[in-house]
Short mmCIF file of C-alpha atoms and ligand atoms in Angstrom, two decimals:
data_model
loop_
_atom_site.label_atom_id
_atom_site.label_comp_id
_atom_site.label_asym_id
_atom_site.label_seq_id
_atom_site.Cartn_x
_atom_site.Cartn_y
_atom_site.Cartn_z
CA MET A 25 82.23 88.38 83.09
CA ILE A 26 83.87 89.42 86.44
CA THR A 27 87.22 90.73 86.29
CA VAL A 28 89.18 91.97 89.16
CA ILE A 29 92.28 94.28 88.72
CA ARG A 30 94.28 94.59 92.19
CA ILE A 31 97.00 97.77 91.90
CA GLY A 32 100.21 98.89 93.59
CA HIS A 33 100.95 94.47 94.80
CA ARG A 34 104.68 94.19 95.79
CA PRO A 35 105.77 91.09 95.32
CA PHE A 36 108.24 90.48 98.47
CA ARG A 37 105.16 92.36 101.08
CA ASP A 38 101.67 91.14 99.65
CA LYS A 39 101.98 87.69 98.31
CA ARG A 40 99.67 86.54 100.82
CA ILE A 41 96.81 89.14 101.11
CA THR A 42 97.00 88.95 97.21
CA THR A 43 96.30 85.69 97.00
CA HIS A 44 93.95 86.18 99.29
CA VAL A 45 92.61 88.56 97.33
CA ALA A 46 92.83 86.41 94.64
CA LEU A 47 91.11 83.24 95.88
CA VAL A 48 87.86 86.02 97.05
CA ALA A 49 87.59 86.78 93.60
CA ARG A 50 87.50 83.69 92.71
CA THR A 51 85.23 82.31 95.64
CA PHE A 52 83.33 84.96 94.86
CA GLY A 53 82.03 84.99 91.69
CA ALA A 54 84.53 86.85 89.77
CA ASP A 55 86.00 85.42 86.27
CA ASN A 56 89.39 86.59 86.44
CA ILE A 57 91.74 88.91 88.23
CA LEU A 58 94.50 91.06 86.36
CA VAL A 59 97.73 91.84 89.09
CA ASP A 60 99.74 94.71 87.91
CA GLU A 61 103.19 93.41 89.21
CA LYS A 62 104.28 90.44 87.97
CA ASP A 63 104.80 87.43 90.12
CA GLU A 64 104.83 84.01 88.87
CA THR A 65 104.46 82.11 92.08
CA LEU A 66 101.58 84.41 92.84
CA GLU A 67 100.18 82.76 89.99
CA GLU A 68 101.64 79.55 90.68
CA THR A 69 99.11 79.63 93.67
CA VAL A 70 96.03 80.57 92.60
CA ASN A 71 96.35 78.11 89.12
CA LYS A 72 96.94 75.56 91.29
CA VAL A 73 93.91 75.94 93.91
CA THR A 74 91.77 76.54 90.39
CA GLU A 75 93.51 73.08 89.18
CA ASN A 76 92.54 71.33 92.87
CA PHE A 77 88.89 72.53 93.50
CA GLY A 78 87.79 73.56 89.92
CA GLY A 79 85.64 76.21 88.00
CA ASN A 80 87.85 78.09 85.35
CA PHE A 81 89.43 81.68 87.21
CA SER A 82 91.76 82.75 85.46
CA ILE A 83 94.93 84.64 86.80
CA LYS A 84 97.70 87.56 84.69
CA SER A 85 100.02 88.88 86.58
CA GLY A 86 102.31 91.91 84.55
CA ILE A 87 99.74 94.21 83.09
CA ASN A 88 99.43 97.93 82.78
CA TRP A 89 96.55 98.39 85.26
CA LYS A 90 95.88 102.27 83.84
CA LYS A 91 95.54 101.10 80.70
CA GLU A 92 93.54 97.61 81.25
CA PHE A 93 90.95 99.79 83.66
CA LYS A 94 90.31 102.60 81.26
CA ASP A 95 90.14 100.50 77.72
CA PHE A 96 87.66 97.85 80.07
CA LYS A 97 84.66 97.74 77.66
CA GLY A 98 82.00 97.82 80.44
CA VAL A 99 81.25 98.65 83.66
CA LYS A 100 84.39 100.14 86.20
CA VAL A 101 84.01 100.34 89.82
CA ASN A 102 86.50 101.56 92.59
CA LEU A 103 85.96 99.98 96.23
CA SER A 104 87.55 102.80 98.11
CA MET A 105 86.33 104.30 101.61
CA TYR A 106 86.02 107.40 99.96
CA GLY A 107 83.69 106.20 97.70
CA ILE A 108 79.50 106.41 97.86
CA ASN A 109 77.83 103.37 100.43
CA VAL A 110 77.66 100.53 98.83
CA ASP A 111 73.88 100.17 99.18
CA ASP A 112 73.25 103.63 97.67
CA ARG A 113 74.92 102.05 94.47
CA ILE A 114 74.48 98.37 94.34
CA GLY A 115 71.45 98.50 92.44
CA GLU A 116 72.45 100.56 89.86
CA ILE A 117 75.50 98.50 89.33
CA LYS A 118 73.24 95.58 88.95
CA GLU A 119 71.36 97.10 86.09
CA ALA A 120 74.42 98.64 84.76
CA ALA A 121 76.29 95.06 84.64
CA MET A 122 73.50 93.07 83.84
CA ASP A 123 74.18 93.21 79.96
CA LYS A 124 78.02 94.18 80.32
CA ASP A 125 81.17 92.90 81.76
CA MET A 126 82.37 94.16 85.25
CA ILE A 127 85.96 95.37 86.27
CA ILE A 128 86.63 95.99 89.99
CA LEU A 129 89.57 97.50 91.41
CA VAL A 130 90.98 97.07 94.63
CA GLY A 131 94.35 98.50 95.77
CA ALA A 132 97.77 97.20 98.10
CA GLU A 133 98.77 100.86 99.95
CA LYS A 134 97.56 104.64 98.27
CA VAL A 135 95.43 104.13 95.26
CA PRO A 136 96.14 107.00 92.52
CA ILE A 137 93.73 109.44 92.13
CA ASP A 138 93.57 108.39 87.87
CA ALA A 139 91.65 105.18 89.69
CA TYR A 140 89.23 107.22 91.13
CA ASN A 141 88.52 109.51 87.97
CA ILE A 142 88.43 106.55 86.03
CA ALA A 143 85.79 104.74 87.67
CA ASP A 144 82.17 104.58 87.13
CA TYR A 145 81.59 103.71 90.66
CA ASN A 146 83.52 104.81 94.05
CA ILE A 147 82.40 102.51 95.95
CA ALA A 148 83.10 102.23 100.11
CA ILE A 149 82.01 98.98 102.41
CA GLY A 150 81.51 101.87 104.71
CA ASN A 151 83.58 104.97 105.43
CA GLN A 152 86.37 103.27 107.69
CA PRO A 153 90.22 101.81 106.73
CA HIS A 154 89.46 97.91 106.40
CA SER A 155 91.45 95.94 103.54
CA GLU A 156 90.88 94.81 100.34
CA VAL A 157 90.00 90.97 101.18
CA SER A 158 86.84 92.76 102.94
CA ALA A 159 85.63 95.31 100.63
CA LEU A 160 85.79 92.58 97.52
CA ALA A 161 84.07 90.10 99.21
CA ILE A 162 81.23 92.33 100.75
CA PHE A 163 81.30 94.26 97.23
CA LEU A 164 80.91 90.72 95.55
CA ASP A 165 78.36 89.17 97.85
CA ARG A 166 75.85 91.95 97.78
CA PHE A 167 75.99 92.04 93.91
CA TYR A 168 74.96 88.38 93.73
CA GLY A 169 72.37 88.57 96.56
CA GLY A 170 75.40 85.21 98.10
CA LYS A 171 73.82 83.01 95.30
CA GLU A 172 78.04 82.80 94.34
CA LEU A 173 78.35 80.72 97.67
CA ARG A 174 76.42 78.12 96.03
CA LYS A 175 77.91 77.25 92.87
CA LYS A 176 78.99 73.87 92.25
CA TYR A 177 82.32 73.16 91.50
CA GLU A 178 83.88 69.92 89.40
CA GLY A 179 87.64 69.83 91.39
CA LYS A 180 89.74 66.87 91.28
CA MET A 181 89.00 68.16 95.50
CA ASN A 182 85.42 68.28 96.38
CA VAL A 183 84.37 69.15 99.74
CA ILE A 184 81.58 67.71 101.79
CA PRO A 185 79.56 69.60 103.89
CA MET A 186 79.81 68.83 107.43
CA ASP A 187 78.16 69.80 110.86
CA HIS A 188 81.12 68.19 112.47
CA GLY A 189 85.25 67.42 111.39
CA LYS A 190 86.06 67.48 107.88
CA LEU A 191 85.86 65.29 104.58
CA VAL A 192 87.22 66.27 100.93
CA LYS A 193 86.78 63.41 98.04
CA PHE A 194 88.86 63.62 95.68
CA ILE A 195 89.46 62.69 92.20
CA PRO A 196 93.19 60.91 91.81
CA ASP A 197 95.46 61.28 89.30
CA GLU A 198 97.40 59.31 86.97
CA GLN A 199 100.22 59.28 90.15
CA GLN A 200 97.73 58.93 92.49
CA CYS A 201 96.33 56.04 90.86
CA MET A 202 98.95 54.21 90.53
CA LYS A 203 99.73 54.22 94.28
CA ILE A 204 96.01 52.94 95.16
CA LEU A 205 96.65 49.82 92.86
CA TYR A 206 100.00 49.17 94.23
CA GLU A 207 98.81 49.74 97.82
CA GLU A 208 96.03 47.56 97.51
CA LYS A 209 98.71 44.88 96.00
CA ALA A 210 96.99 44.78 92.33
CA ASN A 211 99.27 41.93 90.54
CA GLU A 212 100.76 42.27 87.13
CA ARG A 213 97.69 40.64 85.55
CA ILE A 214 95.51 43.94 86.74
CA ILE A 215 97.52 46.46 86.62
CA ASP A 216 98.34 45.06 82.46
CA HIS A 217 94.66 45.02 81.81
CA VAL A 218 93.33 48.23 83.39
CA THR A 219 96.55 50.01 81.57
CA THR A 220 95.21 48.81 77.96
CA VAL A 221 91.50 50.02 79.36
CA TYR A 222 92.73 53.04 80.63
CA LYS A 223 94.40 53.56 77.11
CA LEU A 224 91.22 52.84 75.12
CA ALA A 225 89.15 54.78 77.66
CA MET A 226 91.10 57.86 77.05
CA ALA A 227 90.69 57.94 73.25
CA ILE A 228 86.83 57.00 73.69
CA GLY A 229 86.97 60.12 76.05
CA ASN A 230 88.43 62.07 73.70
CA TYR A 231 86.42 62.13 70.86
CA ALA A 232 82.90 62.08 73.07
CA HIS A 233 84.54 65.01 74.65
CA ALA A 234 83.61 63.49 78.47
CA ASP A 235 85.69 64.51 81.36
CA MET A 236 88.87 63.06 81.15
CA LYS A 237 89.97 63.30 84.73
CA LEU A 238 87.08 60.81 85.37
CA ILE A 239 87.77 58.89 82.93
CA GLN A 240 91.61 58.50 84.30
CA ALA A 241 91.05 57.65 87.57
CA GLY A 242 87.90 55.20 86.57
CA SER A 243 90.14 53.53 83.98
CA LEU A 244 92.75 52.53 85.85
CA LEU A 245 90.50 52.00 89.31
CA HIS A 246 87.55 49.95 87.51
CA ASP A 247 89.48 46.72 88.60
CA ILE A 248 90.63 47.27 91.80
CA GLY A 249 88.44 44.94 93.65
CA ARG A 250 89.87 42.28 91.97
CA THR A 251 92.63 42.47 94.95
CA LYS A 252 89.85 41.58 96.85
CA THR A 253 87.54 38.61 94.22
CA ASN A 254 87.49 37.90 90.54
CA GLY A 255 83.95 37.27 90.60
CA ILE A 256 81.06 39.26 89.46
CA GLY A 257 81.36 40.82 93.08
CA HIS A 258 84.48 42.74 92.52
CA ALA A 259 82.60 46.18 90.84
CA VAL A 260 81.35 46.25 94.16
CA ALA A 261 84.25 45.49 96.16
CA GLY A 262 86.27 48.30 94.17
CA ALA A 263 83.80 50.37 94.97
CA ASP A 264 83.61 49.85 98.57
CA ILE A 265 87.56 50.58 98.33
CA LEU A 266 87.11 53.79 97.32
CA ARG A 267 84.53 55.14 99.32
CA GLU A 268 87.12 54.00 102.43
CA LYS A 269 89.94 56.23 100.57
CA ASN A 270 87.44 59.19 100.25
CA ILE A 271 87.84 58.90 96.44
CA ASP A 272 85.04 61.19 94.54
CA GLU A 273 81.54 59.46 93.93
CA ALA A 274 81.79 60.44 90.63
CA VAL A 275 84.79 57.77 90.12
CA VAL A 276 83.39 55.15 92.83
CA LYS A 277 80.04 55.17 90.28
CA ILE A 278 82.59 54.56 87.52
CA VAL A 279 84.21 51.09 89.21
CA GLU A 280 80.71 50.21 90.60
CA LYS A 281 78.63 50.33 87.52
CA HIS A 282 81.50 48.76 85.04
CA THR A 283 80.10 45.44 84.54
CA GLY A 284 78.56 44.63 81.45
CA ALA A 285 76.99 47.12 79.91
CA GLY A 286 75.32 47.70 83.38
CA ILE A 287 73.34 45.15 85.47
CA LEU A 288 69.61 45.14 85.88
CA PRO A 289 68.33 44.90 89.17
CA ASP A 290 66.74 41.91 88.79
CA GLU A 291 69.94 39.89 87.54
CA ALA A 292 71.67 42.03 90.57
CA ARG A 293 69.20 39.73 92.98
CA SER A 294 69.99 36.80 91.25
CA MET A 295 73.65 37.22 91.55
CA GLY A 296 73.55 38.04 95.12
CA LEU A 297 74.79 41.05 94.92
CA PRO A 298 74.10 44.48 97.42
CA ASP A 299 70.46 46.41 96.39
CA ARG A 300 72.25 49.31 94.58
CA ASP A 301 72.31 51.14 90.60
CA TYR A 302 74.46 49.19 88.97
CA ILE A 303 73.49 50.49 85.32
CA PRO A 304 75.96 53.14 83.80
CA GLU A 305 74.44 56.88 83.32
CA THR A 306 77.04 59.19 82.93
CA LEU A 307 78.88 59.69 79.70
CA GLU A 308 82.19 58.81 81.80
CA GLU A 309 80.58 55.57 83.53
CA LYS A 310 79.44 54.49 80.05
CA ILE A 311 82.96 54.83 77.92
CA VAL A 312 85.13 53.06 80.63
CA ALA A 313 81.98 50.39 81.14
CA GLN A 314 82.31 49.77 77.25
CA ALA A 315 86.03 50.52 77.22
CA ASP A 316 86.36 47.03 79.52
CA ASN A 317 84.20 45.47 77.31
CA LEU A 318 86.77 45.67 74.69
CA VAL A 319 89.45 44.84 76.27
CA SER A 320 89.90 40.72 77.12
CA GLY A 321 93.45 40.26 79.81
CA LYS A 322 95.64 43.13 77.92
CA LYS A 323 94.39 42.70 74.25
CA ILE A 324 91.85 44.98 72.48
CA VAL A 325 89.05 43.11 71.30
CA THR A 326 86.05 44.14 68.84
CA LEU A 327 82.47 44.39 69.40
CA ASN A 328 81.37 40.66 67.88
CA ASP A 329 83.91 39.17 70.00
CA THR A 330 82.80 39.98 73.29
CA VAL A 331 79.26 39.81 71.94
CA GLU A 332 79.81 36.11 71.05
CA ARG A 333 81.80 35.88 74.40
CA TYR A 334 78.37 36.66 76.37
CA GLU A 335 76.32 34.56 73.78
CA LEU A 336 78.61 31.40 74.22
CA LYS A 337 77.84 31.79 78.22
CA GLY A 338 73.87 32.20 77.17
CA LEU A 339 74.47 35.83 78.42
CA LYS A 340 71.54 37.15 75.19
CA GLU A 341 70.36 40.38 77.14
CA PRO A 342 73.84 41.42 78.56
CA ALA A 343 75.18 40.81 74.98
CA GLU A 344 72.36 42.60 73.88
CA ARG A 345 72.54 45.57 76.16
CA ILE A 346 76.59 45.67 74.99
CA LYS A 347 75.68 46.25 71.14
CA LYS A 348 73.35 49.50 72.13
CA LEU A 349 76.08 51.05 74.49
CA HIS A 350 78.70 50.30 71.82
CA LYS A 351 76.31 51.88 69.51
CA GLU A 352 75.33 55.04 71.81
CA LEU A 353 78.83 55.74 72.51
CA SER A 354 79.95 55.45 68.46
CA GLU A 355 77.15 58.12 67.48
CA ILE A 356 78.26 60.17 70.37
CA CYS A 357 82.17 59.49 69.59
CA GLY A 358 80.94 60.17 65.53
CA LYS A 359 82.91 57.14 65.08
CA ASP A 360 82.82 53.40 65.65
CA LEU A 361 84.66 52.05 68.72
CA ASP A 362 85.92 49.51 67.01
CA GLU A 363 87.64 52.15 64.53
CA ILE A 364 88.96 54.01 67.82
CA ALA A 365 89.91 50.66 69.10
CA LYS A 366 92.67 50.63 66.11
CA GLU A 367 93.96 54.19 66.30
CA VAL A 368 95.14 52.99 70.22
CA GLN A 369 96.68 49.39 68.93
N1 LIG B 16 94.09 104.49 102.49
C1 LIG B 16 94.39 103.83 100.64
C2 LIG B 16 94.09 104.47 99.98
O1 LIG B 16 94.28 106.22 99.73
O2 LIG B 16 93.28 104.39 98.94
C3 LIG B 16 93.68 102.92 100.63
C4 LIG B 16 94.88 101.57 100.99
S1 LIG B 16 93.70 99.74 101.65
C5 LIG B 16 94.72 99.23 102.44
C6 LIG B 16 93.27 98.99 100.00
C7 LIG B 16 92.69 98.92 99.31
O3 LIG B 16 91.10 98.18 100.59
C8 LIG B 16 91.51 100.04 99.01
O4 LIG B 16 92.34 100.16 97.66
C9 LIG B 16 90.12 99.26 98.92
O5 LIG B 16 90.15 99.01 97.61
C10 LIG B 16 90.21 98.01 100.12
N2 LIG B 16 89.35 98.91 101.22
C11 LIG B 16 89.94 99.79 102.61
N3 LIG B 16 88.87 100.01 103.03
C12 LIG B 16 87.67 100.09 102.57
C13 LIG B 16 86.13 100.38 102.53
N4 LIG B 16 85.96 101.03 103.30
N5 LIG B 16 85.66 100.78 101.60
C14 LIG B 16 85.90 100.16 100.42
N6 LIG B 16 87.18 99.57 100.05
C15 LIG B 16 88.15 99.71 100.98
#
């Protein structure tokens, strides 16, 4: 666990640079930041970035820096142009922090002498004056040896690296999903149906400790393709609409794989579907598919109702797969999905 402590923050003057200190802390591998002066706007800005781009970074402002720094249990580093060159101490610090937490102090203006005396290490990123932002970035980068820059974040917005241009894929929230549905001219029948699937999927998701952002977007958008076709190809049509809109692949895949309990490659070929993977694999893909199986129109039905409907159509194998999926998810939830469904009605 790595904490950054920012001292001397003046809300009226340092808002931008302290925000940058916090964003560098987050991106370069720290877990949280403490800021001495209370600054709610700063907290909001940083929390918004974490909410959008993911991770568990946290911020707290309005703390007693000397007490926090002094009482910290672990390795204490003060970044200062007056310290020892980072390369002469980083090995020792890595070793010391192997089984301990670490706190890294950066100042704004003149840093009180107490910080130098309390610290286990006064570390310089060169002995010339520059900035707390660069000092923190270089220190953390030396500490992690660059590994922190490859960390995967599961946020609402996910950057897709590319040589040219820029691309951000995003997981739409409830409001954005409804906007997309209306943009695509989803009719009342679709809206009623997806709203019921959404309620059931969210209930199952809660029991299963699934990623609720994905369940929300996946269930609300699963039938967006019905604005183009009501046939078996509606899941593919939906996935294509969402890819066009730069929706995160995790959501697109939920939509693409939501038919029944998945479609096997041979079945897909015989139905004339494009050659793609239609078997739900992630927990969220499975939950949305099965929630959809348990909703007919806007009515929640039982597993038996659905299985009967499939069997009447001669779809024996798909019916078996639905039963299997139901059992698997009921086990994960610790409760039969039919029982969870009763709580939703
Ligand atoms: N001269 C000020 C002092 O007496 O501490 C430093 C103010 S400086 C603008 C703000 C912060 O940037 C410092 O507290 C330190 O954390 C960081 N900093 C600036 N230059 C640095 C360097 N060469 N090495 C390490 N940290 C540095």
